[in-house]
Amino acid sequence: MKESVYEVSSSVETIVSFSQQQVQNIGQTSSQSQEVAAIAEETSVGAEEVNAVIKEQLYLMKEVSNVAKYLAEQAEQLKFTIQRFKL
């Protein structure tokens, strides 16, 4: 009987030790998950910033295209005007 009590006690100590290791592992996993979530959030913010810059560049490219068309039209008008004054 005494030996059985010691075996049970030893088993309980082993279980407690394993349980403490599990709690520690769960804590580490939780911490790592939080780090991954923070990195994902930073990546998301970075992607949104890149998207905003791309939209701004697209807008500017359209503006440059409009200005180029306007200048081409003005050049054609100037060419027509100059041709009227040829000697």
Short mmCIF file of N, CA and C in Angstrom, two decimals:
data_model
loop_
_atom_site.label_atom_id
_atom_site.label_comp_id
_atom_site.label_asym_id
_atom_site.label_seq_id
_atom_site.Cartn_x
_atom_site.Cartn_y
_atom_site.Cartn_z
N MET A 1 0.83 -1.18 0.00
CA MET A 1 0.00 0.00 0.00
C MET A 1 0.88 1.25 0.00
N LYS A 2 1.90 1.22 0.81
CA LYS A 2 2.79 2.35 0.92
C LYS A 2 3.45 2.61 -0.43
N GLU A 3 3.85 1.54 -1.11
CA GLU A 3 4.50 1.68 -2.42
C GLU A 3 3.51 2.26 -3.44
N SER A 4 2.29 1.86 -3.36
CA SER A 4 1.27 2.38 -4.27
C SER A 4 1.09 3.89 -4.08
N VAL A 5 1.11 4.32 -2.84
CA VAL A 5 0.96 5.74 -2.54
C VAL A 5 2.16 6.51 -3.11
N TYR A 6 3.36 5.95 -2.96
CA TYR A 6 4.56 6.60 -3.52
C TYR A 6 4.50 6.65 -5.05
N GLU A 7 4.01 5.59 -5.67
CA GLU A 7 3.87 5.57 -7.14
C GLU A 7 2.88 6.64 -7.60
N VAL A 8 1.77 6.71 -6.90
CA VAL A 8 0.75 7.71 -7.25
C VAL A 8 1.33 9.11 -7.04
N SER A 9 2.02 9.30 -5.95
CA SER A 9 2.63 10.59 -5.67
C SER A 9 3.65 10.96 -6.74
N SER A 10 4.47 9.99 -7.13
CA SER A 10 5.45 10.22 -8.19
C SER A 10 4.77 10.54 -9.51
N SER A 11 3.70 9.82 -9.80
CA SER A 11 2.95 10.07 -11.04
C SER A 11 2.34 11.46 -11.03
N VAL A 12 1.81 11.87 -9.89
CA VAL A 12 1.22 13.19 -9.77
C VAL A 12 2.29 14.27 -9.98
N GLU A 13 3.48 14.07 -9.41
CA GLU A 13 4.58 15.02 -9.60
C GLU A 13 4.97 15.10 -11.07
N THR A 14 5.00 13.95 -11.74
CA THR A 14 5.33 13.93 -13.17
C THR A 14 4.27 14.68 -13.97
N ILE A 15 3.02 14.44 -13.63
CA ILE A 15 1.92 15.11 -14.33
C ILE A 15 1.98 16.62 -14.09
N VAL A 16 2.28 17.03 -12.86
CA VAL A 16 2.40 18.45 -12.55
C VAL A 16 3.54 19.06 -13.36
N SER A 17 4.66 18.36 -13.44
CA SER A 17 5.80 18.84 -14.20
C SER A 17 5.44 19.01 -15.68
N PHE A 18 4.79 18.00 -16.25
CA PHE A 18 4.37 18.09 -17.65
C PHE A 18 3.36 19.22 -17.86
N SER A 19 2.46 19.38 -16.88
CA SER A 19 1.46 20.44 -16.99
C SER A 19 2.13 21.81 -16.98
N GLN A 20 3.13 21.99 -16.13
CA GLN A 20 3.86 23.25 -16.08
C GLN A 20 4.58 23.52 -17.40
N GLN A 21 5.15 22.46 -17.97
CA GLN A 21 5.81 22.62 -19.28
C GLN A 21 4.80 23.01 -20.36
N GLN A 22 3.63 22.40 -20.30
CA GLN A 22 2.57 22.72 -21.27
C GLN A 22 2.14 24.18 -21.13
N VAL A 23 1.98 24.63 -19.90
CA VAL A 23 1.59 26.03 -19.67
C VAL A 23 2.66 26.96 -20.22
N GLN A 24 3.91 26.62 -19.98
CA GLN A 24 5.01 27.44 -20.50
C GLN A 24 5.00 27.44 -22.03
N ASN A 25 4.80 26.27 -22.64
CA ASN A 25 4.74 26.19 -24.10
C ASN A 25 3.57 26.98 -24.67
N ILE A 26 2.44 26.90 -23.98
CA ILE A 26 1.26 27.66 -24.43
C ILE A 26 1.54 29.15 -24.34
N GLY A 27 2.22 29.58 -23.27
CA GLY A 27 2.58 30.99 -23.14
C GLY A 27 3.50 31.44 -24.26
N GLN A 28 4.48 30.61 -24.60
CA GLN A 28 5.39 30.95 -25.70
C GLN A 28 4.65 31.01 -27.02
N THR A 29 3.76 30.05 -27.24
CA THR A 29 2.98 30.03 -28.47
C THR A 29 2.09 31.26 -28.57
N SER A 30 1.49 31.64 -27.46
CA SER A 30 0.65 32.84 -27.44
C SER A 30 1.47 34.09 -27.77
N SER A 31 2.65 34.18 -27.17
CA SER A 31 3.53 35.32 -27.42
C SER A 31 3.94 35.37 -28.89
N GLN A 32 4.28 34.22 -29.44
CA GLN A 32 4.67 34.17 -30.85
C GLN A 32 3.50 34.52 -31.75
N SER A 33 2.32 34.08 -31.39
CA SER A 33 1.12 34.41 -32.18
C SER A 33 0.87 35.92 -32.17
N GLN A 34 1.09 36.54 -31.02
CA GLN A 34 0.91 37.99 -30.94
C GLN A 34 1.95 38.71 -31.80
N GLU A 35 3.17 38.19 -31.82
CA GLU A 35 4.21 38.80 -32.66
C GLU A 35 3.84 38.67 -34.14
N VAL A 36 3.35 37.49 -34.53
CA VAL A 36 2.94 37.28 -35.92
C VAL A 36 1.79 38.23 -36.27
N ALA A 37 0.85 38.39 -35.35
CA ALA A 37 -0.28 39.30 -35.60
C ALA A 37 0.22 40.74 -35.76
N ALA A 38 1.19 41.14 -34.95
CA ALA A 38 1.74 42.49 -35.06
C ALA A 38 2.44 42.68 -36.39
N ILE A 39 3.19 41.69 -36.82
CA ILE A 39 3.88 41.76 -38.12
C ILE A 39 2.86 41.83 -39.25
N ALA A 40 1.80 41.03 -39.13
CA ALA A 40 0.75 41.06 -40.16
C ALA A 40 0.10 42.43 -40.22
N GLU A 41 -0.12 43.04 -39.08
CA GLU A 41 -0.72 44.38 -39.03
C GLU A 41 0.20 45.40 -39.69
N GLU A 42 1.49 45.31 -39.39
CA GLU A 42 2.46 46.22 -40.00
C GLU A 42 2.50 46.03 -41.51
N THR A 43 2.44 44.78 -41.94
CA THR A 43 2.45 44.49 -43.37
C THR A 43 1.21 45.06 -44.04
N SER A 44 0.08 44.93 -43.38
CA SER A 44 -1.18 45.46 -43.91
C SER A 44 -1.11 46.98 -44.04
N VAL A 45 -0.59 47.64 -43.02
CA VAL A 45 -0.46 49.10 -43.07
C VAL A 45 0.48 49.50 -44.21
N GLY A 46 1.59 48.76 -44.36
CA GLY A 46 2.53 49.03 -45.45
C GLY A 46 1.87 48.86 -46.80
N ALA A 47 1.07 47.81 -46.94
CA ALA A 47 0.38 47.57 -48.22
C ALA A 47 -0.61 48.70 -48.52
N GLU A 48 -1.29 49.18 -47.49
CA GLU A 48 -2.23 50.28 -47.70
C GLU A 48 -1.49 51.55 -48.13
N GLU A 49 -0.31 51.78 -47.54
CA GLU A 49 0.48 52.95 -47.93
C GLU A 49 0.95 52.83 -49.38
N VAL A 50 1.39 51.64 -49.76
CA VAL A 50 1.82 51.42 -51.14
C VAL A 50 0.65 51.63 -52.09
N ASN A 51 -0.52 51.14 -51.72
CA ASN A 51 -1.71 51.31 -52.54
C ASN A 51 -2.04 52.79 -52.71
N ALA A 52 -1.92 53.55 -51.65
CA ALA A 52 -2.20 54.99 -51.73
C ALA A 52 -1.20 55.68 -52.66
N VAL A 53 0.07 55.31 -52.57
CA VAL A 53 1.09 55.90 -53.43
C VAL A 53 0.82 55.54 -54.89
N ILE A 54 0.44 54.30 -55.14
CA ILE A 54 0.14 53.88 -56.52
C ILE A 54 -1.03 54.67 -57.08
N LYS A 55 -2.07 54.87 -56.27
CA LYS A 55 -3.22 55.65 -56.72
C LYS A 55 -2.80 57.09 -57.04
N GLU A 56 -1.95 57.65 -56.19
CA GLU A 56 -1.48 59.02 -56.42
C GLU A 56 -0.66 59.09 -57.70
N GLN A 57 0.20 58.11 -57.93
CA GLN A 57 1.01 58.10 -59.15
C GLN A 57 0.12 57.94 -60.38
N LEU A 58 -0.90 57.11 -60.29
CA LEU A 58 -1.83 56.95 -61.41
C LEU A 58 -2.53 58.26 -61.73
N TYR A 59 -2.96 58.96 -60.70
CA TYR A 59 -3.60 60.26 -60.89
C TYR A 59 -2.63 61.23 -61.57
N LEU A 60 -1.39 61.26 -61.09
CA LEU A 60 -0.40 62.17 -61.67
C LEU A 60 -0.08 61.80 -63.12
N MET A 61 -0.05 60.52 -63.41
CA MET A 61 0.20 60.08 -64.80
C MET A 61 -0.93 60.53 -65.71
N LYS A 62 -2.16 60.47 -65.23
CA LYS A 62 -3.30 60.94 -66.02
C LYS A 62 -3.19 62.45 -66.26
N GLU A 63 -2.78 63.16 -65.22
CA GLU A 63 -2.61 64.61 -65.36
C GLU A 63 -1.51 64.92 -66.39
N VAL A 64 -0.41 64.21 -66.34
CA VAL A 64 0.67 64.42 -67.30
C VAL A 64 0.18 64.11 -68.71
N SER A 65 -0.61 63.04 -68.84
CA SER A 65 -1.17 62.70 -70.15
C SER A 65 -2.08 63.81 -70.67
N ASN A 66 -2.92 64.35 -69.79
CA ASN A 66 -3.81 65.45 -70.19
C ASN A 66 -3.01 66.68 -70.61
N VAL A 67 -1.96 67.00 -69.85
CA VAL A 67 -1.12 68.15 -70.20
C VAL A 67 -0.42 67.91 -71.53
N ALA A 68 0.05 66.69 -71.77
CA ALA A 68 0.72 66.37 -73.03
C ALA A 68 -0.25 66.53 -74.21
N LYS A 69 -1.48 66.08 -74.03
CA LYS A 69 -2.49 66.24 -75.09
C LYS A 69 -2.76 67.73 -75.35
N TYR A 70 -2.88 68.50 -74.28
CA TYR A 70 -3.11 69.93 -74.42
C TYR A 70 -1.95 70.59 -75.15
N LEU A 71 -0.72 70.24 -74.79
CA LEU A 71 0.44 70.82 -75.46
C LEU A 71 0.50 70.42 -76.93
N ALA A 72 0.12 69.19 -77.24
CA ALA A 72 0.10 68.75 -78.64
C ALA A 72 -0.92 69.57 -79.43
N GLU A 73 -2.07 69.81 -78.83
CA GLU A 73 -3.08 70.64 -79.49
C GLU A 73 -2.57 72.06 -79.70
N GLN A 74 -1.93 72.61 -78.68
CA GLN A 74 -1.39 73.96 -78.78
C GLN A 74 -0.30 74.02 -79.86
N ALA A 75 0.51 72.99 -79.95
CA ALA A 75 1.56 72.95 -80.97
C ALA A 75 0.95 72.91 -82.37
N GLU A 76 -0.12 72.16 -82.53
CA GLU A 76 -0.80 72.11 -83.83
C GLU A 76 -1.38 73.47 -84.19
N GLN A 77 -1.99 74.14 -83.22
CA GLN A 77 -2.54 75.47 -83.46
C GLN A 77 -1.43 76.45 -83.83
N LEU A 78 -0.33 76.40 -83.12
CA LEU A 78 0.80 77.28 -83.40
C LEU A 78 1.35 77.00 -84.79
N LYS A 79 1.46 75.73 -85.14
CA LYS A 79 1.95 75.35 -86.47
C LYS A 79 1.02 75.92 -87.55
N PHE A 80 -0.27 75.81 -87.35
CA PHE A 80 -1.24 76.34 -88.30
C PHE A 80 -1.11 77.86 -88.43
N THR A 81 -0.94 78.52 -87.28
CA THR A 81 -0.80 79.98 -87.28
C THR A 81 0.48 80.39 -88.00
N ILE A 82 1.57 79.72 -87.76
CA ILE A 82 2.85 80.04 -88.41
C ILE A 82 2.77 79.82 -89.91
N GLN A 83 2.07 78.82 -90.34
CA GLN A 83 1.95 78.54 -91.78
C GLN A 83 1.22 79.64 -92.51
N ARG A 84 0.34 80.36 -91.85
CA ARG A 84 -0.38 81.45 -92.48
C ARG A 84 0.53 82.64 -92.76
N PHE A 85 1.62 82.77 -92.01
CA PHE A 85 2.50 83.91 -92.17
C PHE A 85 3.73 83.63 -93.01
N LYS A 86 3.75 82.53 -93.73
CA LYS A 86 4.92 82.24 -94.58
C LYS A 86 5.00 83.23 -95.72
N LEU A 87 6.22 83.59 -96.03
CA LEU A 87 6.44 84.53 -97.12
C LEU A 87 6.55 83.85 -98.45
#
